[in-house]
Coordinates of N, CA and C and ligand atoms in Angstrom, one line a residue:
M1 N -8.1 2.8 -10.5 CA -8.0 2.8 -9.2 C -9.1 3.2 -7.9
T2 N -9.6 2.7 -7.1 CA -10.1 3.1 -6.1 C -9.1 3.4 -4.9
I3 N -9.4 4.5 -4.4 CA -8.5 4.9 -3.0 C -9.3 4.6 -1.8
L4 N -8.9 3.5 -0.9 CA -9.5 3.1 0.2 C -9.3 4.1 1.3
G5 N -7.8 4.3 1.4 CA -7.6 4.8 2.4 C -6.3 5.8 2.4
T6 N -5.9 6.9 2.6 CA -5.0 7.7 2.7 C -4.6 8.1 3.7
G7 N -4.7 7.8 4.8 CA -4.4 8.3 6.1 C -2.6 7.6 6.4
D8 N -2.2 8.1 7.4 CA -0.7 7.8 8.1 C -1.2 6.8 9.1
A9 N -0.2 6.2 9.9 CA -0.3 5.3 10.8 C -1.3 5.8 11.9
F10 N -1.3 7.3 11.9 CA -2.1 7.7 13.1 C -3.4 8.1 12.8
A11 N -3.9 7.6 11.6 CA -5.3 7.9 11.0 C -5.7 9.5 11.0
S12 N -4.5 10.2 10.7 CA -4.9 11.8 11.0 C -5.9 12.2 10.1
H13 N -6.6 13.1 10.9 CA -7.6 13.9 10.5 C -9.0 12.7 10.2
G14 N -9.0 11.7 10.8 CA -9.7 10.6 10.5 C -9.5 9.8 9.2
R15 N -8.7 10.0 8.5 CA -8.7 9.2 7.2 C -8.0 7.9 7.7
F16 N -8.7 6.9 6.7 CA -8.3 5.5 6.9 C -6.8 5.2 6.6
Q17 N -6.4 4.2 6.8 CA -5.2 3.9 6.8 C -5.0 3.2 4.9
S18 N -3.4 3.0 4.7 CA -3.3 2.5 3.3 C -4.2 1.3 3.0
G19 N -4.6 1.8 1.6 CA -5.3 0.9 0.9 C -5.8 1.2 -0.4
Y20 N -5.4 0.4 -1.6 CA -5.7 1.3 -3.0 C -6.2 -0.2 -3.5
I21 N -7.4 0.0 -4.5 CA -7.8 -1.0 -5.5 C -7.5 -1.0 -6.5
I22 N -6.6 -1.9 -7.3 CA -6.3 -1.4 -8.8 C -6.8 -2.4 -9.8
E23 N -8.0 -1.9 -10.7 CA -8.6 -3.0 -11.4 C -8.1 -2.7 -12.8
G24 N -7.5 -3.9 -13.2 CA -6.9 -3.9 -14.8 C -7.8 -5.1 -15.5
P25 N -7.5 -5.4 -16.7 CA -7.9 -6.2 -17.5 C -7.7 -7.8 -16.8
G26 N -8.3 -8.4 -16.6 CA -8.5 -9.4 -15.7 C -7.6 -9.8 -14.4
C27 N -7.7 -8.6 -13.9 CA -7.0 -8.5 -12.5 C -7.4 -7.6 -11.5
R28 N -7.5 -7.7 -10.2 CA -7.9 -6.9 -9.3 C -7.0 -7.3 -8.0
I29 N -6.1 -5.9 -7.8 CA -5.3 -6.1 -6.9 C -5.8 -5.1 -5.6
L30 N -5.1 -5.6 -4.5 CA -5.4 -4.5 -3.3 C -4.0 -4.1 -3.1
M31 N -3.9 -3.0 -3.0 CA -2.0 -2.8 -2.7 C -2.1 -2.1 -1.5
E32 N -1.5 -2.6 -0.4 CA -1.8 -2.3 1.2 C -3.0 -2.5 1.7
A33 N -2.6 -3.3 2.8 CA -3.7 -3.6 3.7 C -3.8 -3.2 5.1
G34 N -3.9 -1.6 5.1 CA -4.3 -1.2 6.6 C -5.1 -1.8 7.3
P35 N -5.3 -1.6 8.7 CA -6.2 -2.2 9.5 C -7.8 -1.7 9.3
T36 N -8.0 -0.7 8.7 CA -9.2 -0.1 8.0 C -9.2 -0.4 6.7
S37 N -8.7 -1.2 6.2 CA -8.8 -1.6 4.7 C -10.1 -2.3 4.4
L38 N -10.7 -3.5 4.8 CA -11.6 -4.4 4.9 C -12.8 -3.3 5.0
C39 N -13.0 -2.5 6.1 CA -13.7 -1.5 6.5 C -14.3 -0.9 5.1
A40 N -13.1 -0.3 4.7 CA -13.2 1.0 3.7 C -14.0 0.1 2.5
M41 N -13.5 -1.1 2.1 CA -13.7 -1.8 1.1 C -15.3 -2.1 0.9
K42 N -15.8 -2.5 2.4 CA -17.2 -3.0 2.3 C -18.1 -1.7 2.1
R43 N -17.4 -0.5 2.5 CA -18.2 0.5 2.3 C -18.4 1.1 1.1
M44 N -17.6 0.7 0.1 CA -17.4 0.9 -1.1 C -18.1 -0.1 -2.1
D45 N -18.5 -1.2 -1.4 CA -18.9 -2.2 -1.9 C -18.3 -3.3 -2.8
F46 N -17.0 -3.0 -2.4 CA -15.9 -4.3 -3.2 C -16.4 -5.4 -2.4
K47 N -16.3 -6.5 -3.5 CA -16.3 -7.7 -2.7 C -14.9 -8.4 -2.4
P48 N -14.3 -8.7 -1.3 CA -13.0 -9.3 -0.7 C -12.4 -10.2 -1.6
A49 N -13.7 -11.6 -1.9 CA -13.1 -12.4 -2.7 C -13.0 -12.2 -4.1
A50 N -13.0 -11.1 -4.6 CA -13.0 -11.2 -5.9 C -11.4 -10.6 -6.0
L51 N -10.6 -10.6 -5.2 CA -9.2 -10.0 -5.5 C -8.3 -11.0 -5.7
D52 N -7.6 -10.7 -6.6 CA -6.6 -11.7 -7.0 C -5.0 -11.6 -6.6
M53 N -5.0 -10.4 -6.2 CA -3.5 -10.2 -5.4 C -3.9 -9.2 -4.6
V54 N -3.0 -9.6 -3.4 CA -2.8 -8.3 -2.3 C -1.4 -7.7 -2.4
L55 N -1.0 -6.8 -2.3 CA 0.3 -6.2 -2.6 C 1.1 -5.3 -1.3
I56 N 1.7 -5.9 -0.6 CA 2.3 -5.3 0.7 C 3.8 -4.6 0.4
S57 N 3.7 -3.3 0.8 CA 5.0 -2.8 0.8 C 6.0 -2.7 2.0
H58 N 5.8 -2.9 3.1 CA 6.3 -3.2 4.2 C 5.5 -3.7 5.4
L59 N 6.5 -4.0 6.6 CA 5.8 -4.6 7.5 C 5.4 -3.5 8.7
H60 N 4.9 -2.4 8.4 CA 4.2 -1.7 9.5 C 2.8 -2.1 9.5
G61 N 2.5 -1.7 10.8 CA 1.1 -2.3 10.9 C 0.0 -1.4 10.0
D62 N 0.4 0.0 9.7 CA -0.7 0.6 8.8 C -0.7 0.2 7.5
H63 N 0.1 -0.9 7.2 CA 0.3 -1.3 5.4 C 0.1 -2.9 5.6
F64 N 0.0 -3.4 6.5 CA -0.1 -4.8 6.3 C -1.0 -5.6 7.9
G65 N -1.1 -4.7 8.8 CA -2.2 -4.9 9.7 C -3.6 -5.3 9.8
G66 N -3.9 -5.2 8.5 CA -5.3 -5.5 8.1 C -5.3 -6.7 7.6
L67 N -4.2 -7.6 7.4 CA -4.4 -8.9 6.6 C -5.1 -9.7 7.4
P68 N -5.2 -9.6 8.7 CA -5.7 -10.5 9.7 C -7.4 -10.6 9.4
F69 N -7.9 -9.4 9.4 CA -9.3 -9.2 9.1 C -9.5 -9.7 7.8
F70 N -8.9 -9.9 6.6 CA -8.9 -10.3 5.2 C -9.2 -11.8 5.2
L71 N -7.9 -12.5 6.4 CA -7.8 -13.7 6.4 C -9.0 -14.1 6.9
L72 N -9.9 -13.5 8.1 CA -11.1 -14.1 8.7 C -12.0 -13.9 7.9
E73 N -11.9 -12.7 7.1 CA -13.2 -12.5 6.2 C -13.1 -13.9 5.3
Y74 N -12.1 -14.4 4.7 CA -12.2 -15.5 3.9 C -12.5 -17.0 4.5
L75 N -12.5 -17.0 5.6 CA -12.6 -18.3 6.4 C -14.1 -18.4 6.4
Y76 N -14.5 -17.2 6.9 CA -16.3 -17.3 7.5 C -17.0 -16.7 6.7
E77 N -16.7 -15.7 5.8 CA -17.8 -14.7 5.3 C -17.7 -14.7 3.7
S78 N -16.3 -14.8 3.2 CA -16.5 -14.9 1.7 C -15.2 -15.7 1.3
P79 N -15.7 -17.0 1.4 CA -14.6 -17.9 0.9 C -13.9 -17.9 -0.4
L80 N -12.7 -17.9 -0.5 CA -12.0 -18.0 -1.6 C -12.5 -19.1 -2.7
R81 N -12.4 -18.4 -4.0 CA -13.0 -19.7 -4.7 C -11.7 -20.0 -5.7
K82 N -11.0 -18.8 -5.9 CA -9.6 -19.1 -6.7 C -8.2 -18.4 -5.7
T83 N -7.0 -18.7 -6.2 CA -5.9 -18.4 -5.4 C -5.9 -17.2 -5.3
L84 N -5.5 -16.7 -4.1 CA -5.4 -15.2 -3.8 C -3.5 -14.9 -3.7
T85 N -2.8 -14.3 -4.3 CA -1.5 -14.1 -4.1 C -1.4 -12.9 -3.2
I86 N -0.4 -13.3 -2.3 CA -0.4 -12.1 -1.3 C 1.2 -11.8 -1.4
A87 N 1.5 -10.7 -2.0 CA 3.4 -10.6 -2.2 C 3.8 -9.4 -1.4
G88 N 5.0 -9.4 -1.0 CA 5.5 -8.4 -0.3 C 7.1 -8.6 0.2
P89 N 7.3 -8.3 1.0 CA 8.9 -8.0 1.6 C 9.0 -9.6 2.3
R90 N 10.3 -9.9 2.4 CA 10.9 -11.0 3.5 C 10.0 -11.0 4.6
R91 N 9.7 -12.1 5.1 CA 8.8 -12.3 6.4 C 7.5 -12.0 6.6
L92 N 7.0 -11.6 5.2 CA 5.6 -11.2 5.2 C 4.7 -12.6 5.6
E93 N 4.9 -13.2 5.0 CA 4.2 -14.6 5.5 C 4.1 -15.0 6.8
E94 N 5.3 -15.1 7.6 CA 5.1 -15.6 8.8 C 5.1 -14.6 9.8
S95 N 5.1 -13.3 9.4 CA 4.8 -12.4 10.2 C 3.0 -12.1 10.1
T96 N 2.5 -12.1 9.0 CA 1.0 -12.4 9.0 C 0.4 -13.3 9.6
W97 N 1.0 -14.5 9.9 CA 0.3 -15.7 10.6 C 0.3 -15.4 12.1
R98 N 1.8 -14.8 12.3 CA 1.9 -14.4 13.7 C 0.8 -13.6 14.2
L99 N 0.5 -12.6 13.2 CA -0.4 -11.6 13.8 C -1.7 -12.1 13.9
F100 N -1.9 -12.7 12.8 CA -3.3 -13.6 12.7 C -3.5 -14.4 14.1
R101 N -2.7 -15.1 14.2 CA -2.7 -16.1 15.6 C -2.7 -15.2 16.8
T102 N -2.1 -14.0 16.9 CA -2.3 -13.2 17.9 C -3.8 -12.4 18.3
M103 N -4.1 -12.1 17.0 CA -5.5 -11.4 17.1 C -6.5 -12.3 17.2
F104 N -6.7 -13.7 16.5 CA -7.6 -14.6 16.5 C -7.1 -16.2 16.7
P105 N -7.0 -15.8 18.2 CA -6.2 -17.2 18.6 C -7.3 -18.6 18.4
G106 N -6.8 -19.8 18.4 CA -7.7 -20.7 18.7 C -8.5 -21.4 17.4
I107 N -8.2 -20.8 16.4 CA -9.1 -21.2 15.0 C -8.3 -21.9 14.1
K108 N -7.5 -22.6 14.6 CA -6.5 -23.4 13.6 C -7.1 -24.5 12.7
P109 N -8.3 -25.1 13.9 CA -8.6 -26.5 12.7 C -9.3 -25.7 11.4
D110 N -9.8 -24.7 11.3 CA -10.5 -24.5 10.0 C -9.2 -23.8 9.0
L111 N -8.2 -23.5 9.4 CA -7.3 -22.7 8.7 C -6.7 -23.4 7.4
D112 N -6.8 -24.7 7.3 CA -5.8 -25.5 6.1 C -6.8 -25.3 5.0
R113 N -8.2 -25.1 5.0 CA -8.6 -25.0 3.7 C -8.5 -23.6 3.1
L114 N -8.1 -22.7 4.1 CA -7.9 -21.2 3.5 C -6.4 -21.1 3.2
V115 N -5.3 -21.8 3.9 CA -4.2 -21.6 3.3 C -3.9 -22.3 1.8
S116 N -4.9 -23.4 1.6 CA -4.6 -23.8 0.3 C -5.0 -22.9 -1.0
K117 N -5.7 -21.9 -0.5 CA -5.9 -20.9 -1.4 C -5.2 -19.6 -1.6
L118 N -3.9 -19.7 -0.7 CA -3.2 -18.6 -0.7 C -1.8 -18.9 -0.9
R119 N -1.4 -17.9 -1.7 CA 0.2 -18.2 -2.4 C 0.8 -16.9 -2.0
F120 N 2.0 -17.2 -1.0 CA 2.9 -16.0 -0.7 C 3.9 -15.8 -1.3
V121 N 4.4 -14.7 -2.1 CA 5.5 -14.6 -2.9 C 6.4 -13.3 -2.3
V122 N 7.4 -13.7 -2.2 CA 8.5 -12.6 -1.8 C 9.0 -11.7 -2.6
L123 N 8.9 -10.7 -2.6 CA 9.5 -9.7 -3.4 C 10.5 -9.2 -3.1
E124 N 12.2 -9.0 -3.9 CA 13.2 -8.7 -3.3 C 13.4 -7.3 -4.1
P125 N 14.0 -6.4 -3.4 CA 14.6 -5.5 -3.9 C 15.2 -5.4 -5.1
G126 N 14.8 -4.5 -6.3 CA 15.2 -4.9 -7.7 C 14.9 -6.0 -8.6
C127 N 13.8 -6.7 -7.9 CA 13.0 -7.7 -8.7 C 12.1 -7.0 -10.1
D128 N 11.9 -8.0 -11.0 CA 11.2 -7.5 -12.2 C 10.5 -8.9 -12.5
V129 N 9.0 -8.9 -11.9 CA 8.4 -10.2 -12.2 C 7.4 -9.9 -12.7
K130 N 6.4 -10.9 -13.3 CA 5.3 -11.2 -13.9 C 4.5 -11.9 -12.9
I131 N 3.6 -11.4 -12.3 CA 2.7 -12.5 -11.6 C 1.0 -11.8 -12.1
G132 N 0.5 -13.1 -12.5 CA -0.7 -12.8 -13.4 C -0.9 -12.1 -14.5
Q133 N -1.5 -10.9 -14.6 CA -1.5 -10.0 -15.6 C -0.5 -8.7 -15.3
V134 N 0.0 -8.9 -14.2 CA 0.7 -7.7 -14.0 C 2.4 -8.0 -14.0
R135 N 3.1 -6.8 -14.5 CA 4.4 -7.0 -14.6 C 4.8 -5.9 -13.4
L136 N 5.7 -6.3 -12.4 CA 5.9 -5.7 -11.2 C 7.6 -5.5 -10.8
R137 N 7.6 -4.3 -10.6 CA 9.0 -4.0 -10.2 C 9.2 -3.3 -8.7
A138 N 10.0 -3.7 -7.9 CA 10.3 -3.2 -6.8 C 11.4 -2.6 -6.4
M139 N 11.6 -1.2 -5.5 CA 12.9 -1.0 -5.0 C 12.7 -0.7 -3.5
R140 N 14.1 -0.7 -3.1 CA 14.1 -0.9 -1.7 C 14.2 0.5 -1.2
T141 N 13.3 1.2 -0.3 CA 13.3 2.6 0.2 C 13.9 2.8 1.1
P142 N 14.3 4.1 1.5 CA 14.8 4.3 3.1 C 13.9 4.6 4.0
H143 N 13.3 3.5 4.8 CA 12.2 3.9 5.3 C 12.3 3.0 6.9
M144 N 12.6 1.9 6.6 CA 12.9 1.0 7.8 C 14.3 0.4 7.9
K145 N 15.0 0.2 9.2 CA 16.3 0.2 9.2 C 16.7 -1.3 8.9
R146 N 16.0 -2.3 9.7 CA 16.2 -3.9 9.6 C 15.6 -4.5 8.4
N147 N 14.4 -4.2 8.5 CA 13.7 -4.8 7.4 C 13.6 -3.9 6.2
V148 N 13.0 -4.8 5.3 CA 12.9 -3.9 3.9 C 11.5 -3.3 3.6
S149 N 11.6 -2.3 3.0 CA 10.4 -1.7 2.8 C 10.5 -1.2 1.2
L150 N 9.4 -1.2 0.4 CA 9.5 -1.3 -0.8 C 8.5 -0.3 -1.7
A151 N 9.3 0.1 -2.7 CA 8.1 1.1 -3.6 C 8.1 0.1 -4.9
F152 N 6.9 0.5 -5.6 CA 6.4 -0.7 -6.6 C 6.4 0.4 -7.7
R153 N 6.4 -0.6 -9.1 CA 6.1 0.1 -10.2 C 5.2 -0.8 -11.0
L154 N 4.2 -1.2 -11.3 CA 3.1 -2.1 -11.7 C 2.8 -1.5 -13.4
A155 N 3.2 -2.4 -14.2 CA 2.5 -2.3 -15.6 C 1.5 -3.2 -15.6
I156 N 0.3 -2.7 -15.8 CA -1.0 -3.6 -16.2 C -2.1 -2.8 -17.2
G157 N -2.3 -3.6 -18.1 CA -3.3 -3.1 -19.0 C -2.8 -2.1 -19.8
G158 N -1.4 -2.0 -20.3 CA -0.7 -1.0 -20.9 C -0.6 0.2 -19.9
K159 N -1.1 0.4 -18.9 CA -0.6 1.5 -18.2 C 0.6 1.1 -16.8
T160 N 1.0 2.1 -16.4 CA 2.1 2.2 -15.7 C 1.6 3.0 -14.4
I161 N 1.5 2.2 -13.2 CA 1.4 3.0 -11.7 C 2.6 2.6 -10.9
A162 N 2.8 3.8 -10.5 CA 4.2 3.8 -9.7 C 3.6 4.4 -8.1
F163 N 4.0 3.7 -7.0 CA 4.0 3.8 -6.0 C 5.1 3.8 -4.8
S164 N 5.2 4.9 -4.0 CA 6.5 5.1 -3.2 C 6.5 4.2 -2.1
G165 N 5.6 3.6 -1.9 CA 5.5 2.9 -0.5 C 5.7 4.2 0.6
D166 N 6.5 3.5 1.8 CA 6.7 4.8 2.6 C 7.9 5.0 2.6
S167 N 8.5 6.3 2.3 CA 10.1 6.3 2.1 C 10.5 7.7 2.5
G168 N 11.8 7.7 2.7 CA 12.5 9.0 2.9 C 12.8 9.8 1.6
W169 N 13.2 10.6 1.6 CA 13.6 11.2 0.2 C 14.8 10.6 -0.4
T170 N 14.8 10.2 -1.5 CA 15.8 9.5 -2.2 C 15.9 9.8 -3.7
E171 N 17.2 9.9 -4.3 CA 17.0 10.5 -5.5 C 16.8 9.2 -6.5
E172 N 17.0 8.1 -6.0 CA 16.8 6.9 -6.8 C 15.1 6.7 -7.3
M173 N 14.3 7.3 -6.3 CA 12.8 7.3 -6.7 C 12.8 7.9 -8.2
L174 N 13.3 9.1 -8.6 CA 13.2 9.7 -9.8 C 13.4 8.8 -10.9
P175 N 14.2 8.0 -11.0 CA 14.4 7.1 -12.1 C 13.5 5.9 -12.2
F176 N 13.2 5.5 -11.0 CA 12.1 4.1 -10.5 C 11.0 4.6 -11.2
V177 N 10.4 5.7 -11.1 CA 9.0 6.3 -11.2 C 8.8 6.7 -12.6
A178 N 10.1 6.9 -13.2 CA 10.0 8.0 -14.8 C 9.3 7.1 -15.5
G179 N 8.3 7.8 -16.4 CA 7.5 7.2 -17.4 C 6.3 7.0 -17.0
A180 N 5.9 6.6 -15.7 CA 4.7 6.3 -15.0 C 3.2 7.2 -15.5
D181 N 2.7 6.7 -15.8 CA 1.1 7.3 -15.9 C 0.8 7.8 -14.7
L182 N 0.8 7.2 -13.6 CA 0.4 7.7 -12.3 C 1.3 7.5 -11.4
F183 N 1.7 8.4 -10.4 CA 2.6 7.9 -9.3 C 2.0 8.5 -7.9
L184 N 1.7 7.2 -7.2 CA 1.3 7.8 -5.6 C 2.3 8.1 -4.8
C185 N 2.6 9.1 -4.3 CA 3.7 9.4 -3.1 C 3.5 9.7 -2.2
E186 N 3.8 9.1 -1.2 CA 3.6 9.4 0.4 C 3.9 10.8 0.7
C187 N 3.4 11.2 1.4 CA 3.6 13.0 2.3 C 2.9 13.0 3.2
T188 N 3.9 12.6 4.3 CA 3.7 12.3 6.0 C 3.5 13.8 6.6
Y189 N 5.0 14.2 6.0 CA 5.3 15.5 7.0 C 5.1 16.9 6.1
F190 N 5.2 18.0 6.9 CA 5.0 19.5 6.3 C 6.6 20.0 6.6
E191 N 6.2 20.3 7.9 CA 7.4 21.0 8.7 C 8.9 20.3 9.3
S192 N 8.1 19.0 9.7 CA 9.4 18.2 10.1 C 10.3 17.3 9.0
T193 N 10.8 18.6 8.4 CA 11.8 18.1 7.2 C 12.9 17.5 7.6
Q194 N 13.2 17.6 9.1 CA 14.6 16.8 9.6 C 14.4 15.2 9.7
L195 N 13.3 14.8 9.3 CA 13.0 13.2 9.5 C 13.0 12.6 8.2
D196 N 14.0 11.8 8.1 CA 14.7 11.1 6.7 C 14.0 10.0 6.4
F197 N 12.7 9.2 7.2 CA 12.3 8.3 7.1 C 10.9 8.1 6.2
H198 N 10.3 9.5 5.9 CA 9.3 10.0 5.3 C 9.5 11.1 4.4
M199 N 8.5 11.1 3.3 CA 8.5 12.5 2.5 C 8.4 13.6 3.2
N200 N 8.6 15.0 2.8 CA 7.8 15.9 3.3 C 7.4 16.8 1.9
Y201 N 6.3 17.6 2.4 CA 6.0 18.7 1.4 C 6.6 19.3 0.8
P202 N 7.3 20.3 1.2 CA 8.5 21.4 0.8 C 9.3 20.5 -0.2
K203 N 9.7 19.4 0.2 CA 10.8 18.7 -0.7 C 10.3 18.3 -1.8
L204 N 8.9 17.7 -2.1 CA 8.2 17.3 -2.9 C 7.6 18.3 -3.9
D205 N 7.3 19.4 -3.5 CA 6.6 20.4 -4.2 C 8.1 21.1 -4.9
A206 N 9.6 21.1 -4.3 CA 10.5 21.9 -5.2 C 11.0 20.9 -6.2
N207 N 10.8 19.7 -6.0 CA 11.3 18.7 -7.0 C 10.0 18.4 -7.8
R208 N 8.8 18.6 -8.0 CA 8.0 18.2 -8.9 C 8.3 18.1 -10.0
A209 N 9.1 19.0 -10.6 CA 8.9 18.9 -12.0 C 10.3 18.0 -12.5
R210 N 10.8 17.4 -11.4 CA 11.9 16.4 -11.8 C 11.3 14.9 -11.9
F211 N 10.0 14.8 -11.5 CA 9.3 13.6 -11.6 C 8.7 13.3 -13.0
D212 N 9.2 12.6 -13.7 CA 8.9 12.7 -14.9 C 7.6 11.6 -15.2
V213 N 6.4 11.8 -14.6 CA 5.1 11.3 -14.5 C 4.1 12.0 -15.4
G214 N 3.1 11.1 -15.4 CA 1.9 11.9 -15.9 C 1.1 12.4 -15.1
R215 N 0.8 12.0 -13.9 CA 0.2 12.5 -12.9 C 0.7 11.8 -11.3
M216 N 0.9 13.0 -10.8 CA 1.4 12.5 -9.4 C 0.1 13.0 -8.4
I217 N 0.1 11.8 -7.4 CA -0.9 12.3 -6.3 C -0.3 11.9 -5.1
L218 N -0.6 12.8 -3.9 CA 0.2 12.9 -2.9 C -0.9 11.8 -1.9
T219 N -0.1 11.2 -1.3 CA -1.2 10.0 -0.4 C -0.4 10.0 1.2
H220 N -1.1 8.9 1.9 CA -0.2 8.7 3.2 C -0.1 9.8 4.0
V221 N -1.1 10.8 3.7 CA -0.7 12.3 4.3 C -1.0 12.5 5.8
G222 N 0.1 13.2 6.7 CA -0.1 13.3 7.7 C -0.8 14.5 8.5
R223 N -0.5 14.5 9.8 CA -1.4 15.6 10.5 C -0.7 17.1 10.0
E224 N 0.4 16.8 9.9 CA 1.2 18.2 9.4 C 0.6 18.9 8.0
V225 N 0.5 17.7 7.3 CA 0.0 18.3 5.8 C -1.4 18.6 5.6
L226 N -2.3 17.9 6.4 CA -3.9 18.2 6.5 C -3.9 19.3 7.3
D227 N -3.3 19.8 8.1 CA -3.3 21.0 9.1 C -2.9 22.3 7.9
R228 N -2.2 21.9 7.1 CA -2.0 23.1 6.2 C -2.3 22.9 4.6
D229 N -3.5 22.1 4.6 CA -3.6 21.7 3.2 C -4.2 23.1 2.4
R230 N -4.3 24.0 2.8 CA -4.7 25.2 1.9 C -3.3 25.8 1.3
E231 N -2.2 25.1 1.7 CA -1.0 25.7 1.4 C -0.3 24.5 0.4
V232 N -0.9 23.3 0.3 CA -0.7 22.2 -0.8 C -0.9 22.7 -2.1
K233 N 0.0 22.6 -2.8 CA -0.6 23.1 -4.3 C -0.4 21.7 -5.3
L234 N 0.2 20.7 -4.8 CA 0.1 19.5 -5.5 C -1.3 18.8 -5.1
E235 N -1.5 17.7 -6.0 CA -2.8 16.9 -5.9 C -2.6 16.0 -4.7
M236 N -3.9 15.8 -3.7 CA -3.7 15.3 -2.7 C -4.8 14.2 -2.7
A237 N -4.7 13.0 -2.5 CA -5.6 12.0 -2.7 C -6.6 12.2 -1.5
R238 N -7.7 11.6 -1.7 CA -8.7 11.5 -0.6 C -9.3 10.1 -0.5
D239 N -10.0 9.7 0.8 CA -10.3 8.6 0.8 C -11.7 8.5 -0.3
G240 N -11.9 7.1 -1.0 CA -12.9 7.1 -1.7 C -12.8 7.8 -3.1
M241 N -11.6 8.1 -3.4 CA -11.4 8.7 -4.7 C -11.3 7.6 -5.7
R242 N -11.8 8.0 -6.8 CA -11.8 6.9 -8.0 C -10.8 7.8 -9.2
I243 N -10.0 6.8 -9.5 CA -9.0 7.5 -10.6 C -8.9 6.3 -11.7
T244 N -9.1 7.0 -13.1 CA -9.1 6.2 -14.3 C -7.6 6.5 -14.9
V245 N -6.8 5.7 -15.1 CA -5.2 5.9 -15.3 C -5.2 5.8 -17.0
Ligands
LIG301 ZN1 3.0 4.1 6.9
LIG302 ZN1 5.9 2.6 7.5

């Protein structure tokens, strides 16, 4: 895994927003496409057209707002030679195109050849699906009120990676991630423990032993956590970090 971005929506402390490249046998996935993900990917010399799948946890801009830049890239700079699957919650497809048309109006005539290379897949909470080389499970997280936000569990190349997406604390996360080799867990807050739509560090620290995972890494870290990073005892992700699972 190569971590492109570990920041929150505010790009706290200048960190890039969510983006993770997962490479397994015959499969290259971009999990989350924040507005800074294409930039981070090019800095790290990854080829955007080499992706097989883009996985999106929910329809907040720091997680899917980078998709129009990828689509523009595929139109003019890096044409797709194979089908790219874009998987995520309901309304991802229409939301992506609406955002694209708003950001880059008037280029519809070129779109048809791109659309034929894209395959949008809806992931419902509780799903257990095989997409290419990946077995993928999704769980609904307490984060958005009306829209669905998801956590993921991916089995790829004999390894299991779990990802919280954005989520408030929920006991359901414990069995969902149990047995994973790697668990990437969001940790947006430190002292704002009253906010129930994101994780906070004291709660995660107090419950670390209850997560039955090989390695747990905090990500999507917010200003409060970064301001107090000397007090953080759990492993924290950094932009550009490479992890072999
Ligand atoms: Zn977020
Ligand atoms: Zn969010």
